[in-house]
Coordinates of C-alpha atoms in Angstrom, one line a residue:
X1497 CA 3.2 -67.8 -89.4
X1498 CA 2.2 -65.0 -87.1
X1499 CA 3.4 -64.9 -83.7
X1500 CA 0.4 -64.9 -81.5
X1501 CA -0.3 -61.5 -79.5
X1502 CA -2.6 -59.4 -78.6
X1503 CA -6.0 -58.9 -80.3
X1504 CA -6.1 -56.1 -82.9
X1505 CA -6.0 -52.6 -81.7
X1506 CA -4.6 -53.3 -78.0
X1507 CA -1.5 -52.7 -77.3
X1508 CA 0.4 -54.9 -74.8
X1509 CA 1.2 -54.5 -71.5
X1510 CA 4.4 -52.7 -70.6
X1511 CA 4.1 -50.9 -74.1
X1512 CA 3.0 -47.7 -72.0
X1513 CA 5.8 -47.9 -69.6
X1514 CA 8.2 -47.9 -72.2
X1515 CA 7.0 -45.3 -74.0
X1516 CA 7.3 -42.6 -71.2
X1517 CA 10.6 -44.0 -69.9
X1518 CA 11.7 -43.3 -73.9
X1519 CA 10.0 -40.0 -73.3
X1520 CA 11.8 -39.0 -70.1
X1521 CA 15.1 -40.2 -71.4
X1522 CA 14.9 -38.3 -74.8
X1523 CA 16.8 -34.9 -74.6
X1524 CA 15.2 -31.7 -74.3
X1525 CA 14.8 -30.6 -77.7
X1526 CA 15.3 -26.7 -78.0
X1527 CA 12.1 -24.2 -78.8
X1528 CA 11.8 -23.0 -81.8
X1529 CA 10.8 -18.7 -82.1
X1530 CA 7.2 -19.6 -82.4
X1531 CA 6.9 -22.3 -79.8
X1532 CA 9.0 -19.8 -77.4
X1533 CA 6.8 -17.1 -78.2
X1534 CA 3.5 -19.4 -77.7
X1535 CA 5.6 -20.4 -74.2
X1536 CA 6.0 -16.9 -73.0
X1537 CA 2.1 -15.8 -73.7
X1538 CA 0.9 -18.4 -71.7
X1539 CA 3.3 -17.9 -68.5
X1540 CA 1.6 -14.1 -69.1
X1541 CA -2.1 -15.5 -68.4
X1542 CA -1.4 -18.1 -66.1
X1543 CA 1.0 -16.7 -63.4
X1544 CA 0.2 -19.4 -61.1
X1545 CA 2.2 -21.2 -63.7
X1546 CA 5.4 -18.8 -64.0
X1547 CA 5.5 -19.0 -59.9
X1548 CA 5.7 -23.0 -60.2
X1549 CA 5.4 -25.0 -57.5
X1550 CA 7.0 -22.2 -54.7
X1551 CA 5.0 -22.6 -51.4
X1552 CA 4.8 -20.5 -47.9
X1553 CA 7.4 -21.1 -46.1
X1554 CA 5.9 -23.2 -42.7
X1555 CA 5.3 -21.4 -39.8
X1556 CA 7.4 -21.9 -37.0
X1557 CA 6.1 -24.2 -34.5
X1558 CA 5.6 -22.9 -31.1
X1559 CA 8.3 -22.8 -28.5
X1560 CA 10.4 -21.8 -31.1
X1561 CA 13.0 -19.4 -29.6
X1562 CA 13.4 -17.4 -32.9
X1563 CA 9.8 -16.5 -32.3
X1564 CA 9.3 -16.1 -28.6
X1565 CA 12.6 -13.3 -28.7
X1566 CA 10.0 -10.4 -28.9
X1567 CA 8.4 -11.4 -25.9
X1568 CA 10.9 -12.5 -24.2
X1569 CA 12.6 -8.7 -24.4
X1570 CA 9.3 -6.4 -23.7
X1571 CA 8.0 -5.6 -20.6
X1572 CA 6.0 -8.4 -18.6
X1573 CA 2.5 -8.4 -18.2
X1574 CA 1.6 -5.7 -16.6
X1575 CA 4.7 -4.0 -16.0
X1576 CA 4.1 -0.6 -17.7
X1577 CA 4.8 -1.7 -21.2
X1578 CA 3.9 0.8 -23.4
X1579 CA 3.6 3.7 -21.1
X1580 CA 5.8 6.3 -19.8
X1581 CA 8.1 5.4 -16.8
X1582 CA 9.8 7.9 -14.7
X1583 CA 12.8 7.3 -11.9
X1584 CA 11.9 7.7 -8.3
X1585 CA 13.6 7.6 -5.1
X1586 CA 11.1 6.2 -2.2
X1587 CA 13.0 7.2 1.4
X1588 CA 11.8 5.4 4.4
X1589 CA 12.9 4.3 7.8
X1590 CA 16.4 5.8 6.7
X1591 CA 16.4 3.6 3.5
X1592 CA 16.3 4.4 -0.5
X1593 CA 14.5 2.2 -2.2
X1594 CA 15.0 3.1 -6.3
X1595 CA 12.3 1.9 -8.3
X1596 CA 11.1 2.6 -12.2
X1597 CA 7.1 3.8 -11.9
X1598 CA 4.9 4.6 -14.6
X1599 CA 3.9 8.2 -14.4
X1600 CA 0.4 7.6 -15.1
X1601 CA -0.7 6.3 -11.9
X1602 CA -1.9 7.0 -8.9
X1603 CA -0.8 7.9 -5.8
X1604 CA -2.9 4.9 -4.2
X1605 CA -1.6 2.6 -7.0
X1606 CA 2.1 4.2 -6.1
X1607 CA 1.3 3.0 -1.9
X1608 CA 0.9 -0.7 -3.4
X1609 CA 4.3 -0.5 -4.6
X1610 CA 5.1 0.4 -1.2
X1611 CA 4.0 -1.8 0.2
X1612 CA 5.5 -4.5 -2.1
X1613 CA 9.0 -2.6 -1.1
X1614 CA 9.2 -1.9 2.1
X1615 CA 5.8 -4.6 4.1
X1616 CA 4.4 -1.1 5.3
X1617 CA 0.4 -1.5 4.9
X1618 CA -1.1 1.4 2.5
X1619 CA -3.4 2.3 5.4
X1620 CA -0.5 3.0 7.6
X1621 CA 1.8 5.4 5.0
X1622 CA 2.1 8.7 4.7
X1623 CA 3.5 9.6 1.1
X1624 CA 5.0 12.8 0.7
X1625 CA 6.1 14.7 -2.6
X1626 CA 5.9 18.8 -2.0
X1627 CA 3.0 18.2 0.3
X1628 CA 0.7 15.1 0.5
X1629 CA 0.4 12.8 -2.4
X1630 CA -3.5 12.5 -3.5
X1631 CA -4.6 9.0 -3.9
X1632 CA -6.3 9.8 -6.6
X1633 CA -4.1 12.2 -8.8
X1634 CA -1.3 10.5 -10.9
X1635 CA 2.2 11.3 -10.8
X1636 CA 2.1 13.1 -13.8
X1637 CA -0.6 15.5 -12.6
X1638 CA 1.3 16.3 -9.2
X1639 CA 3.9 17.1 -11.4
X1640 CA 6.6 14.2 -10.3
X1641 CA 9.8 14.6 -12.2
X1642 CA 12.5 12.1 -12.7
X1643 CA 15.1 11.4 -10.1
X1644 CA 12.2 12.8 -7.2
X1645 CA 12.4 12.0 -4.2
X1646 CA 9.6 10.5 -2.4
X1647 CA 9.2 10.7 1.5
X1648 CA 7.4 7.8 3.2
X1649 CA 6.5 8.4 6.8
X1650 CA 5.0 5.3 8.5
X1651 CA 4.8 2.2 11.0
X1652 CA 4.5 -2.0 10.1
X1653 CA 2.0 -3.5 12.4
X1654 CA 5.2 -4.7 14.2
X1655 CA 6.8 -1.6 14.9
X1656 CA 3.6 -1.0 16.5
X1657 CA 3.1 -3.5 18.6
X1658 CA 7.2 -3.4 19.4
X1659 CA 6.5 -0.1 21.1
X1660 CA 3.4 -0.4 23.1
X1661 CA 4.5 -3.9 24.9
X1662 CA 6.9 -2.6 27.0
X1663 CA 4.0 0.2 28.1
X1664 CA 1.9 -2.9 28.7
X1665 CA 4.9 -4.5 30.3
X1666 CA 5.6 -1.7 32.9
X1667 CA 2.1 -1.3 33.9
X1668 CA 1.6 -4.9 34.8
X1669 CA 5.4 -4.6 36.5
X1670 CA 4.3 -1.9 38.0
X1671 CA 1.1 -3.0 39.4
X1672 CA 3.3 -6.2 40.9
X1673 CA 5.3 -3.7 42.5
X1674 CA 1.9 -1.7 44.4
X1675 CA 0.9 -4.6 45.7
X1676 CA 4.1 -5.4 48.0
X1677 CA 3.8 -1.9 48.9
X1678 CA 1.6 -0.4 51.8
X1679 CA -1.5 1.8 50.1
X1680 CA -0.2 4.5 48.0
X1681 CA -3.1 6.6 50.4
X1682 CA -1.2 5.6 53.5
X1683 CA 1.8 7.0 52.6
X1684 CA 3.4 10.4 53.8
X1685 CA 3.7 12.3 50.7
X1686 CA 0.4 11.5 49.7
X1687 CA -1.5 11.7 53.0
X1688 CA -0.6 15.8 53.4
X1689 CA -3.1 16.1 50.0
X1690 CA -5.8 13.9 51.0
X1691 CA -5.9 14.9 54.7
X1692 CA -7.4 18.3 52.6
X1693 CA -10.6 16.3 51.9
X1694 CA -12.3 16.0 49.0
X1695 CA -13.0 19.3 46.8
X1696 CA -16.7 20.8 46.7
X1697 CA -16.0 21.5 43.1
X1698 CA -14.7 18.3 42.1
X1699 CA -16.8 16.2 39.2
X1700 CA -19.5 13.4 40.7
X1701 CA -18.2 9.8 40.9
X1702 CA -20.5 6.9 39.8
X1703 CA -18.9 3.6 41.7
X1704 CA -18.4 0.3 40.2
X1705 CA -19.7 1.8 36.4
X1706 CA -16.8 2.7 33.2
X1707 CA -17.7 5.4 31.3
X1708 CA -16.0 7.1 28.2
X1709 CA -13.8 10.3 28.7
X1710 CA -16.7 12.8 28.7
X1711 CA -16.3 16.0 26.0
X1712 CA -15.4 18.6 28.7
X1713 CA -11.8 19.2 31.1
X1714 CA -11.9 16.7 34.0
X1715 CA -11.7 19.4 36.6
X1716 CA -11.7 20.1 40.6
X1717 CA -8.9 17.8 41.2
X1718 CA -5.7 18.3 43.9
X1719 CA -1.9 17.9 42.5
X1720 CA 0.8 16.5 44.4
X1721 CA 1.3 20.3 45.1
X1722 CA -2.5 20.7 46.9
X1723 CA -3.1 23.0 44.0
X1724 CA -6.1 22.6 41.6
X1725 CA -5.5 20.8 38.4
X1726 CA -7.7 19.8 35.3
X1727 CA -6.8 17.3 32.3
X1728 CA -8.1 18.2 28.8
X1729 CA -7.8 14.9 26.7
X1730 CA -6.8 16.4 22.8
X1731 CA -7.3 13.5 21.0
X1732 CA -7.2 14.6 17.6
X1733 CA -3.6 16.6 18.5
X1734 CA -2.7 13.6 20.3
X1735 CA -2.1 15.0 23.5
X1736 CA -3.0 15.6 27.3
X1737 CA -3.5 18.8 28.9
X1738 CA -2.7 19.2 32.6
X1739 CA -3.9 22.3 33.7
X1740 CA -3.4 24.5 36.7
X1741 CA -4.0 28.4 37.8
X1742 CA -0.3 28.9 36.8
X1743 CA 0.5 27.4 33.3
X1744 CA -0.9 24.4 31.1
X1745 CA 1.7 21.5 30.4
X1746 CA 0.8 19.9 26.8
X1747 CA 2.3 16.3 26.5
X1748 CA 2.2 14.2 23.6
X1749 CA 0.4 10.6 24.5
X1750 CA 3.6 8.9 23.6
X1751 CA 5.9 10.5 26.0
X1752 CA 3.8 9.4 28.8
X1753 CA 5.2 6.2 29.7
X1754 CA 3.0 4.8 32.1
X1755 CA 0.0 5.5 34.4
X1756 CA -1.0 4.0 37.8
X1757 CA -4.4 4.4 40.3
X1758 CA -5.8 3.5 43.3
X1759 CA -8.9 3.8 44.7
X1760 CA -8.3 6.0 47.7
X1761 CA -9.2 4.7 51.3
X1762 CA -12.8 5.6 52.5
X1763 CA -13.5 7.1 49.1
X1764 CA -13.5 4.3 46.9
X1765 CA -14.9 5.9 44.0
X1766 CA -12.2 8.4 43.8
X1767 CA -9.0 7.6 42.7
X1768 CA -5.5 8.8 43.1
X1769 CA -3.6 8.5 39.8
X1770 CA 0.1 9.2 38.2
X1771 CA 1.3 9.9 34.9
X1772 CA 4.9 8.7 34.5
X1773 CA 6.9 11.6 32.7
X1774 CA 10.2 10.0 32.4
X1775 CA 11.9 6.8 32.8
X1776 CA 11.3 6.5 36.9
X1777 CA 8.8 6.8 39.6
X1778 CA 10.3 10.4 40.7
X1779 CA 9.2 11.5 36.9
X1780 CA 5.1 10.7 38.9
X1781 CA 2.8 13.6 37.9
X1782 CA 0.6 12.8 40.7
X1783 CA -3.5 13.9 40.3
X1784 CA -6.1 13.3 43.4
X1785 CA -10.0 12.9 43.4
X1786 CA -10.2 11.6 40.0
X1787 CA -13.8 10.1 39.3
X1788 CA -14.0 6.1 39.1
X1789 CA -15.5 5.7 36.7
X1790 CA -12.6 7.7 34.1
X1791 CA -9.6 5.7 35.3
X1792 CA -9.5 2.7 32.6
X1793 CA -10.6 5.4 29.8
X1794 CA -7.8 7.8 31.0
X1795 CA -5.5 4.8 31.1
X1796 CA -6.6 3.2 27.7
X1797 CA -6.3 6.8 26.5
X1798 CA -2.8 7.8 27.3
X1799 CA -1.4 4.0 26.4
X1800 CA -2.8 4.2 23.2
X1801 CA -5.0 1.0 23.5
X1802 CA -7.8 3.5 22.3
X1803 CA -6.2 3.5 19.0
X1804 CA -7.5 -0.3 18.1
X1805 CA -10.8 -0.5 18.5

């Protein structure tokens, strides 16, 4: 008697199974010529199928450091990478400064790195290579070469301020120091002028008004001397002009250290004035008759105060 199984023309379950385990067990069985041949013609059509199953390698994932070392050994953003940088020497206040710059830029883009040097403000700097350097040219066009040297002339807002306080300083001291005196007009020395009077030719006076230095000489005025004397302010040379019959005496508005007025008794809309010449009162360049109404321009003038507004 049959052993009962499954119905006619199904196999059982597992039979599968067993069949491709036999299959994957069973030795590789060598190619015959043709089959080898029929092997080879195929790879020839197909070469997806010759390649296998090769794939990409995977693309590094980011932070990688293999593939950040480019970056990390080029230039950084916007340092000059790519163009062509030359070697300059920038000389200021005494100091050498030796920077890499790229020679295509300009001489305004040059006073930002300056400024990023040495704090001196691009308004405030006077580049010099064999002349002026053009804000606008680049280095290459004024013909910079490598190794130049480049001259840099200027002063930080400090520097400025550092100087003119002690003129601001003395003028206040100074003015303590009148007012513990008698009246400068009072005194000996100065009485022998003003007992002269006041000059026919000297310029009007309008009292209690402040007027700007006008365009012409103040002129018809006494030195300490009784002799006529004019002032010519030059303010695009930087300088005042005292002028008398004999010579005129061109100072630069910085050596000037201090000047101090007064109204002269009687004649309050003149004034008597000095221009301090050296580091004390005998240095006084002493000037009578001097209209009201140009003493704080003269004085705002010479101290440099003119300079900020």
């Amino acid at each position: 008697m049959a052993a009962a199984g499954a119905p006619d023309g199904m196999e059982e379950p597992g039979m599968d199974t067993e069949a491709e385990t036999v299959a994957n067990e069973a030795p590789a069985r060598p190619l015959n010529c043709v089959e080898a041949e029929a092997a080879a013609g195929a790879a020839a059509e197909d070469p997806c199928a010759a390649r296998g199953s090769l794939q990409p390698a995977p693309a590094q994932p980011p932070g990688d450091p293999a593939a950040q070392a480019s970056v990390s050994n080029g230039e950084d953003a916007g340092g000059g990478a790519g163009r062509e940088l030359v070697d300059l020497k920038i000389i200021w206040n005494k100091t050498k400064h030796d920077v890499k710059f790229p020679l295509d830029s300009t001489g305004s883009e040059l006073k930002q790195k300056i400024h990023a040097i040495t704090g001196l403000p691009p308004a405030m700097q006077k580049v010099m290579y064999k002349g002026l350097v053009p804000e606008d040219k680049t280095l290459r066009e004024i013909k910079v070469n490598s190794g130049a040297k480049i001259m840099v002339v200027g002063s930080t807002i400090n520097d400025v301020l550092a100087v003119n306080t002690p003129k601001d300083a003395a003028q206040q001291d100074a003015k303590a120091e009148e007012s513990k005196k008698e009246p400068l007009c009072r005194q000996k020395q100065h009485r022998k002028v003003l007992d002269k009077g006041k000059p026919e030719d000297v310029m009007p006076s309008v009292k209690g008004a402040q007027e700007r230095l006008p365009t012409i000489p103040l002129s018809g005025m006494y030195n300490k001397s009784g002799g006529k004397v004019r002032l010519t302010f030059k303010l695009e040379q930087d300088q005042l002009w005292i002028g008398t019959k004999e010579r005129t005496e061109k100072l630069p508005m910085g050596s000037i250290k201090n000047v101090v007025s007064e109204p002269i008794e009687g004649h309050e809309d003149y004034h008597m004035m000095a221009f301090q010449l050296g580091p004390t009162e005998a240095s006084y360049y002493w000037v009578y008759w001097v209209p009201t109404q140009y003493v704080d321009a003269i004085k705002d003038t010479v101290l440099g105060k003119w300079q900020y507004f």
